[in-house]
XYZ file of C-alpha atoms in Angstrom:
339
model
C -5.929 10.789 -7.995
C -6.983 6.327 -8.606
C -4.277 4.959 -10.518
C -7.341 1.892 -10.946
C -5.719 -0.925 -12.166
C -5.650 -4.589 -12.634
C -2.752 -5.173 -13.519
C -1.147 -4.393 -10.169
C -3.498 -6.610 -8.153
C -2.392 -9.447 -10.379
C 1.778 -9.302 -9.127
C 0.547 -8.796 -6.249
C -1.858 -12.280 -5.672
C 1.593 -14.058 -5.548
C 2.320 -12.073 -2.327
C -1.210 -12.273 -1.280
C -1.194 -15.377 -0.876
C 1.750 -16.171 1.106
C 1.621 -13.049 3.370
C -2.108 -14.274 4.729
C -1.099 -17.734 5.270
C 1.401 -15.643 7.416
C -0.792 -13.500 9.254
C -4.286 -15.263 9.116
C -3.846 -16.101 12.592
C -2.548 -12.133 13.557
C -6.384 -11.058 11.809
C -8.569 -13.449 13.714
C -7.063 -12.471 17.191
C -7.609 -8.748 16.121
C -11.068 -9.062 15.244
C -11.879 -10.804 17.877
C -11.014 -7.881 19.916
C -13.805 -5.096 19.115
C -11.428 -2.431 21.081
C -8.992 -2.631 18.446
C -8.859 -0.217 15.366
C -10.365 -1.105 11.627
C -7.349 0.531 9.381
C -9.638 2.012 6.276
C -7.846 2.559 3.438
C -8.341 5.688 0.951
C -6.625 7.351 -1.609
C -7.467 10.016 -3.543
C -10.919 10.010 -5.136
C -14.261 12.921 -4.819
C -16.250 9.919 -2.677
C -13.502 8.969 -1.105
C -13.688 12.306 0.610
C -16.256 11.817 2.606
C -14.550 9.473 5.192
C -12.807 12.761 6.052
C -16.122 14.028 6.720
C -17.083 10.911 8.752
C -14.427 11.448 10.501
C -14.656 15.046 11.495
C -18.163 15.101 12.597
C -17.356 11.685 14.736
C -19.624 9.703 13.076
C -17.932 6.557 14.064
C -17.501 7.986 17.367
C -20.991 8.005 17.330
C -22.108 4.687 16.104
C -19.164 3.165 18.415
C -16.147 2.020 16.192
C -12.805 2.294 16.339
C -11.998 3.312 12.835
C -8.345 5.090 11.638
C -8.053 5.968 8.824
C -5.490 4.865 6.581
C -3.887 7.701 4.134
C -2.336 6.909 0.418
C -1.758 9.181 -2.014
C -1.508 6.503 -4.467
C -4.149 4.512 -5.126
C -2.239 1.278 -5.976
C -0.222 1.534 -2.790
C -3.827 1.049 -0.930
C -4.246 -1.867 -2.760
C -1.302 -3.100 -1.847
C -1.791 -2.767 1.768
C -4.917 -4.529 1.790
C -3.208 -7.661 0.051
C -0.525 -7.774 2.571
C -2.851 -7.007 5.158
C -1.866 -3.790 6.448
C -5.060 -2.344 6.027
C -8.109 -4.098 6.981
C -10.350 -2.763 4.650
C -10.113 -0.290 1.196
C -12.071 2.092 -0.889
C -11.397 0.824 -4.624
C -12.920 0.318 -7.463
C -14.660 -3.265 -9.067
C -12.624 -3.922 -11.709
C -9.274 -4.333 -8.869
C -11.182 -6.421 -6.561
C -12.233 -8.615 -9.183
C -8.608 -10.123 -10.212
C -8.279 -11.437 -6.404
C -11.357 -13.045 -6.088
C -10.650 -14.671 -9.431
C -7.990 -16.159 -7.685
C -9.830 -17.549 -4.996
C -8.743 -14.344 -2.000
C -10.913 -13.714 0.323
C -12.544 -10.230 0.657
C -16.276 -8.931 0.169
C -17.855 -5.261 -0.712
C -20.419 -4.551 1.218
C -20.880 -0.756 0.295
C -21.388 1.635 -2.944
C -19.648 4.799 -2.208
C -20.041 6.205 -5.622
C -20.015 5.608 -9.206
C -18.282 7.976 -12.035
C -20.551 10.145 -13.963
C -18.224 12.850 -15.611
C -15.208 12.037 -13.438
C -13.718 9.975 -16.223
C -13.226 10.905 -19.874
C -11.428 10.953 -22.795
C -9.751 14.262 -23.668
C -8.146 15.219 -26.774
C -6.430 18.402 -28.352
C -8.689 20.866 -29.573
C -8.217 20.373 -33.561
C -9.942 16.897 -32.859
C -13.356 17.188 -33.300
C -14.460 13.272 -32.722
C -13.878 9.886 -31.749
C -13.595 9.077 -35.662
C -10.384 11.781 -35.465
C -9.095 9.930 -33.225
C -7.524 7.010 -35.681
C -3.593 7.080 -35.832
C -3.683 9.445 -33.059
C -1.464 8.341 -30.338
C -4.059 7.826 -26.881
C -3.086 7.515 -23.524
C -4.274 5.183 -20.566
C -3.565 2.991 -17.723
C -3.088 -0.939 -19.496
C -6.141 -3.004 -18.337
C -7.262 -0.157 -15.864
C -11.388 0.925 -16.323
C -10.562 4.049 -17.955
C -8.638 1.327 -20.529
C -12.081 -0.118 -20.844
C -13.978 3.269 -20.995
C -11.624 3.698 -23.909
C -12.341 0.511 -26.153
C -15.886 1.410 -25.238
C -15.115 5.399 -26.828
C -13.880 3.950 -29.619
C -16.326 0.760 -30.219
C -18.858 3.781 -30.271
C -16.859 5.467 -32.987
C -16.409 2.022 -34.848
C -12.826 1.924 -34.080
C -10.935 -1.015 -32.543
C -7.842 0.268 -30.354
C -5.557 -1.082 -33.412
C -7.055 1.669 -34.814
C -5.001 4.094 -32.654
C -1.268 4.887 -31.380
C -1.842 3.380 -28.264
C -0.071 3.910 -25.421
C 0.243 2.538 -22.025
C 0.749 5.213 -19.465
C -0.860 5.719 -15.921
C -2.437 9.310 -15.525
C -0.348 10.447 -13.280
C 2.111 10.806 -16.203
C -0.555 10.840 -18.936
C -2.451 13.935 -17.420
C 1.088 15.916 -17.666
C 2.216 14.082 -20.953
C -1.675 15.894 -22.302
C -1.288 19.921 -20.979
C 2.520 19.450 -22.610
C 1.178 18.802 -25.628
C 2.724 14.965 -26.013
C -0.094 13.244 -26.532
C -3.250 13.714 -29.013
C -5.625 12.208 -26.600
C -5.691 10.834 -22.742
C -8.603 8.910 -21.322
C -7.777 10.458 -16.937
C -10.090 10.630 -14.087
C -9.808 13.993 -12.275
C -8.774 15.653 -10.704
C -6.060 14.989 -13.801
C -8.825 15.084 -16.089
C -10.753 19.343 -15.618
C -6.911 20.136 -15.441
C -5.907 18.815 -19.068
C -9.586 20.294 -20.315
C -8.401 23.516 -18.295
C -4.709 23.980 -18.311
C -3.831 21.708 -21.695
C -6.655 23.604 -23.971
C -7.983 19.651 -24.171
C -11.793 18.705 -25.218
C -14.094 16.792 -23.593
C -15.498 14.161 -26.313
C -16.513 10.812 -24.520
C -16.909 10.323 -20.309
C -17.672 8.027 -17.726
C -21.679 9.971 -17.981
C -22.436 8.350 -21.637
C -22.147 5.115 -19.487
C -23.853 5.705 -16.318
C -23.018 2.249 -13.360
C -19.952 1.427 -15.415
C -17.280 2.254 -13.110
C -18.861 1.502 -9.152
C -16.546 2.655 -6.713
C -16.787 0.271 -2.867
C -15.891 -0.079 0.128
C -13.721 -3.674 0.534
C -13.049 -5.962 3.140
C -10.944 -8.578 4.051
C -12.961 -11.696 4.265
C -12.966 -11.991 7.684
C -13.778 -8.787 9.369
C -16.789 -9.306 7.876
C -17.524 -12.131 9.503
C -15.590 -11.847 12.754
C -16.799 -8.006 13.348
C -20.418 -7.866 11.357
C -21.321 -5.499 14.177
C -18.600 -3.043 13.268
C -18.874 -3.083 9.594
C -22.709 -2.779 9.812
C -21.628 0.501 12.171
C -18.995 1.538 9.883
C -21.861 1.547 6.873
C -23.670 3.815 9.156
C -21.582 6.536 9.698
C -20.789 6.478 5.901
C -24.596 7.168 5.944
C -25.117 9.152 8.711
C -22.023 11.546 7.138
C -24.607 11.850 3.593
C -27.635 13.008 5.837
C -24.842 15.648 7.737
C -23.737 16.859 3.725
C -27.274 17.027 2.760
C -28.472 19.277 5.494
C -25.015 21.265 5.750
C -23.859 21.376 2.688
C -21.326 24.252 2.575
C -19.894 23.161 5.915
C -19.571 19.510 4.260
C -17.346 20.599 1.089
C -15.143 22.927 2.808
C -14.481 19.759 5.081
C -14.022 17.433 2.699
C -12.346 20.217 0.592
C -9.367 20.669 2.548
C -8.741 17.058 3.218
C -8.595 16.864 -0.372
C -5.896 19.715 -0.265
C -7.871 21.401 -3.006
C -10.094 25.065 -3.475
C -13.868 24.396 -3.063
C -14.711 25.300 -6.412
C -12.357 22.213 -7.234
C -13.742 20.068 -5.029
C -17.091 20.616 -5.509
C -16.712 19.960 -9.597
C -14.458 17.259 -8.406
C -17.326 15.751 -6.990
C -20.215 16.689 -9.166
C -18.562 14.552 -11.258
C -19.533 10.975 -9.361
C -23.191 9.779 -8.006
C -22.514 9.496 -4.275
C -24.715 6.246 -3.130
C -27.844 6.544 -0.623
C -28.550 3.200 1.448
C -31.623 2.816 -1.589
C -29.502 3.368 -4.148
C -26.995 0.906 -2.205
C -30.061 -1.775 -2.086
C -30.657 -1.557 -6.086
C -26.856 -1.750 -6.879
C -26.609 -4.843 -4.785
C -29.732 -6.976 -6.895
C -29.297 -8.785 -9.692
C -30.207 -7.098 -13.155
C -29.581 -6.411 -16.321
C -27.911 -3.406 -16.848
C -25.169 -1.505 -15.157
C -26.721 -0.786 -12.328
C -26.394 -3.942 -11.172
C -23.089 -4.786 -9.466
C -23.343 -8.198 -10.601
C -24.053 -7.499 -14.372
C -20.784 -4.923 -14.216
C -18.980 -7.703 -12.384
C -19.569 -9.751 -15.304
C -19.107 -7.474 -17.777
C -15.619 -5.952 -16.888
C -14.486 -9.434 -15.673
C -15.007 -10.518 -19.933
C -13.216 -7.487 -20.287
C -10.279 -8.446 -18.527
C -10.410 -12.204 -19.021
C -10.221 -10.962 -22.619
C -6.765 -8.902 -21.877
C -5.244 -12.149 -20.230
C -5.571 -10.629 -17.210
C -7.800 -12.700 -15.258
C -7.728 -16.406 -15.907
C -11.836 -17.381 -14.525
C -14.467 -15.048 -14.537
C -15.818 -14.429 -10.516
C -18.540 -15.154 -9.101
C -20.391 -12.749 -7.789
C -21.393 -14.063 -4.729
C -17.985 -14.825 -3.905
C -17.090 -11.626 -3.479
C -20.494 -9.253 -3.449
C -21.928 -8.834 0.053
C -25.244 -6.403 -0.101
C -26.769 -7.943 3.837
C -24.711 -5.732 5.771
C -26.579 -2.357 3.756
C -29.768 -4.322 4.009
C -29.498 -4.895 7.759
C -28.624 -0.789 7.910
C -31.335 0.243 6.249
C -33.527 -2.053 8.401
C -32.080 -0.849 11.747
C -32.418 2.850 10.216
C -35.562 2.837 9.760
C -36.610 1.407 13.294
């Protein structure tokens, strides 16, 4: 699923700056026409297949908004597409929104799709029984990702640091198979790689995002010019999302079948994956966009994650939350839905 990485975004920033200058006029023209489809990118992650439920049940049409879902099998390609202006919006992690925000790139996160709640975890060989036993062991995850942060959090809990393990920088697409083949002592993975490593690689889960609730939020992020020039369409898309969640609640079996089909995954496997995330209802969103001193607050989480990335020299500055977080859309949608 998500090859979630800040590292790639840093490489894309220069390209974005150049391309955005060339395409801003075109984007502005497009955003002025309400019939022009909004291109919404997504990639494999349990919480994002809800967009296919939205599409399948006609909730975009019901809300009067023209949306093209653009599928990216590799998550990092969706980040590139948003950065280069090939799409108007993307489902992506909070951490992958920080790098462009720190450089003044105009993006707006308007919706929390979900929080990882066990969907990311540290899986180890059966012979390893505690986090302390990772000392000196070969552990893989991708540098600068939220799973790298999860690994460091797990190590800290055991009184260890990254220097205490044999750290290997490896994408999840490679780390999952490497663990299953026995080439790693431990790996930090996300679904479905996590479940496969446990099942096929006889792995053992020692630590997961369930132990750090709120650390890994997934967002709907728009180019800022879309939020400025087509605010009604942004609200319609958000409303369509919540319509789909309502439908899912009323029709759980049908909804799971639709999303599992889109994921090309057996229903039981997809259900296990989606159960590892907390899907955010509208009340959850309202709370997430409020200021707070815990990970339930996006502002707090973004600051902590930015500090982590800055410590890795992946951010030069820590962006202010108000420059890229915009909760007023979900507030307006909630008011309209209560009428």
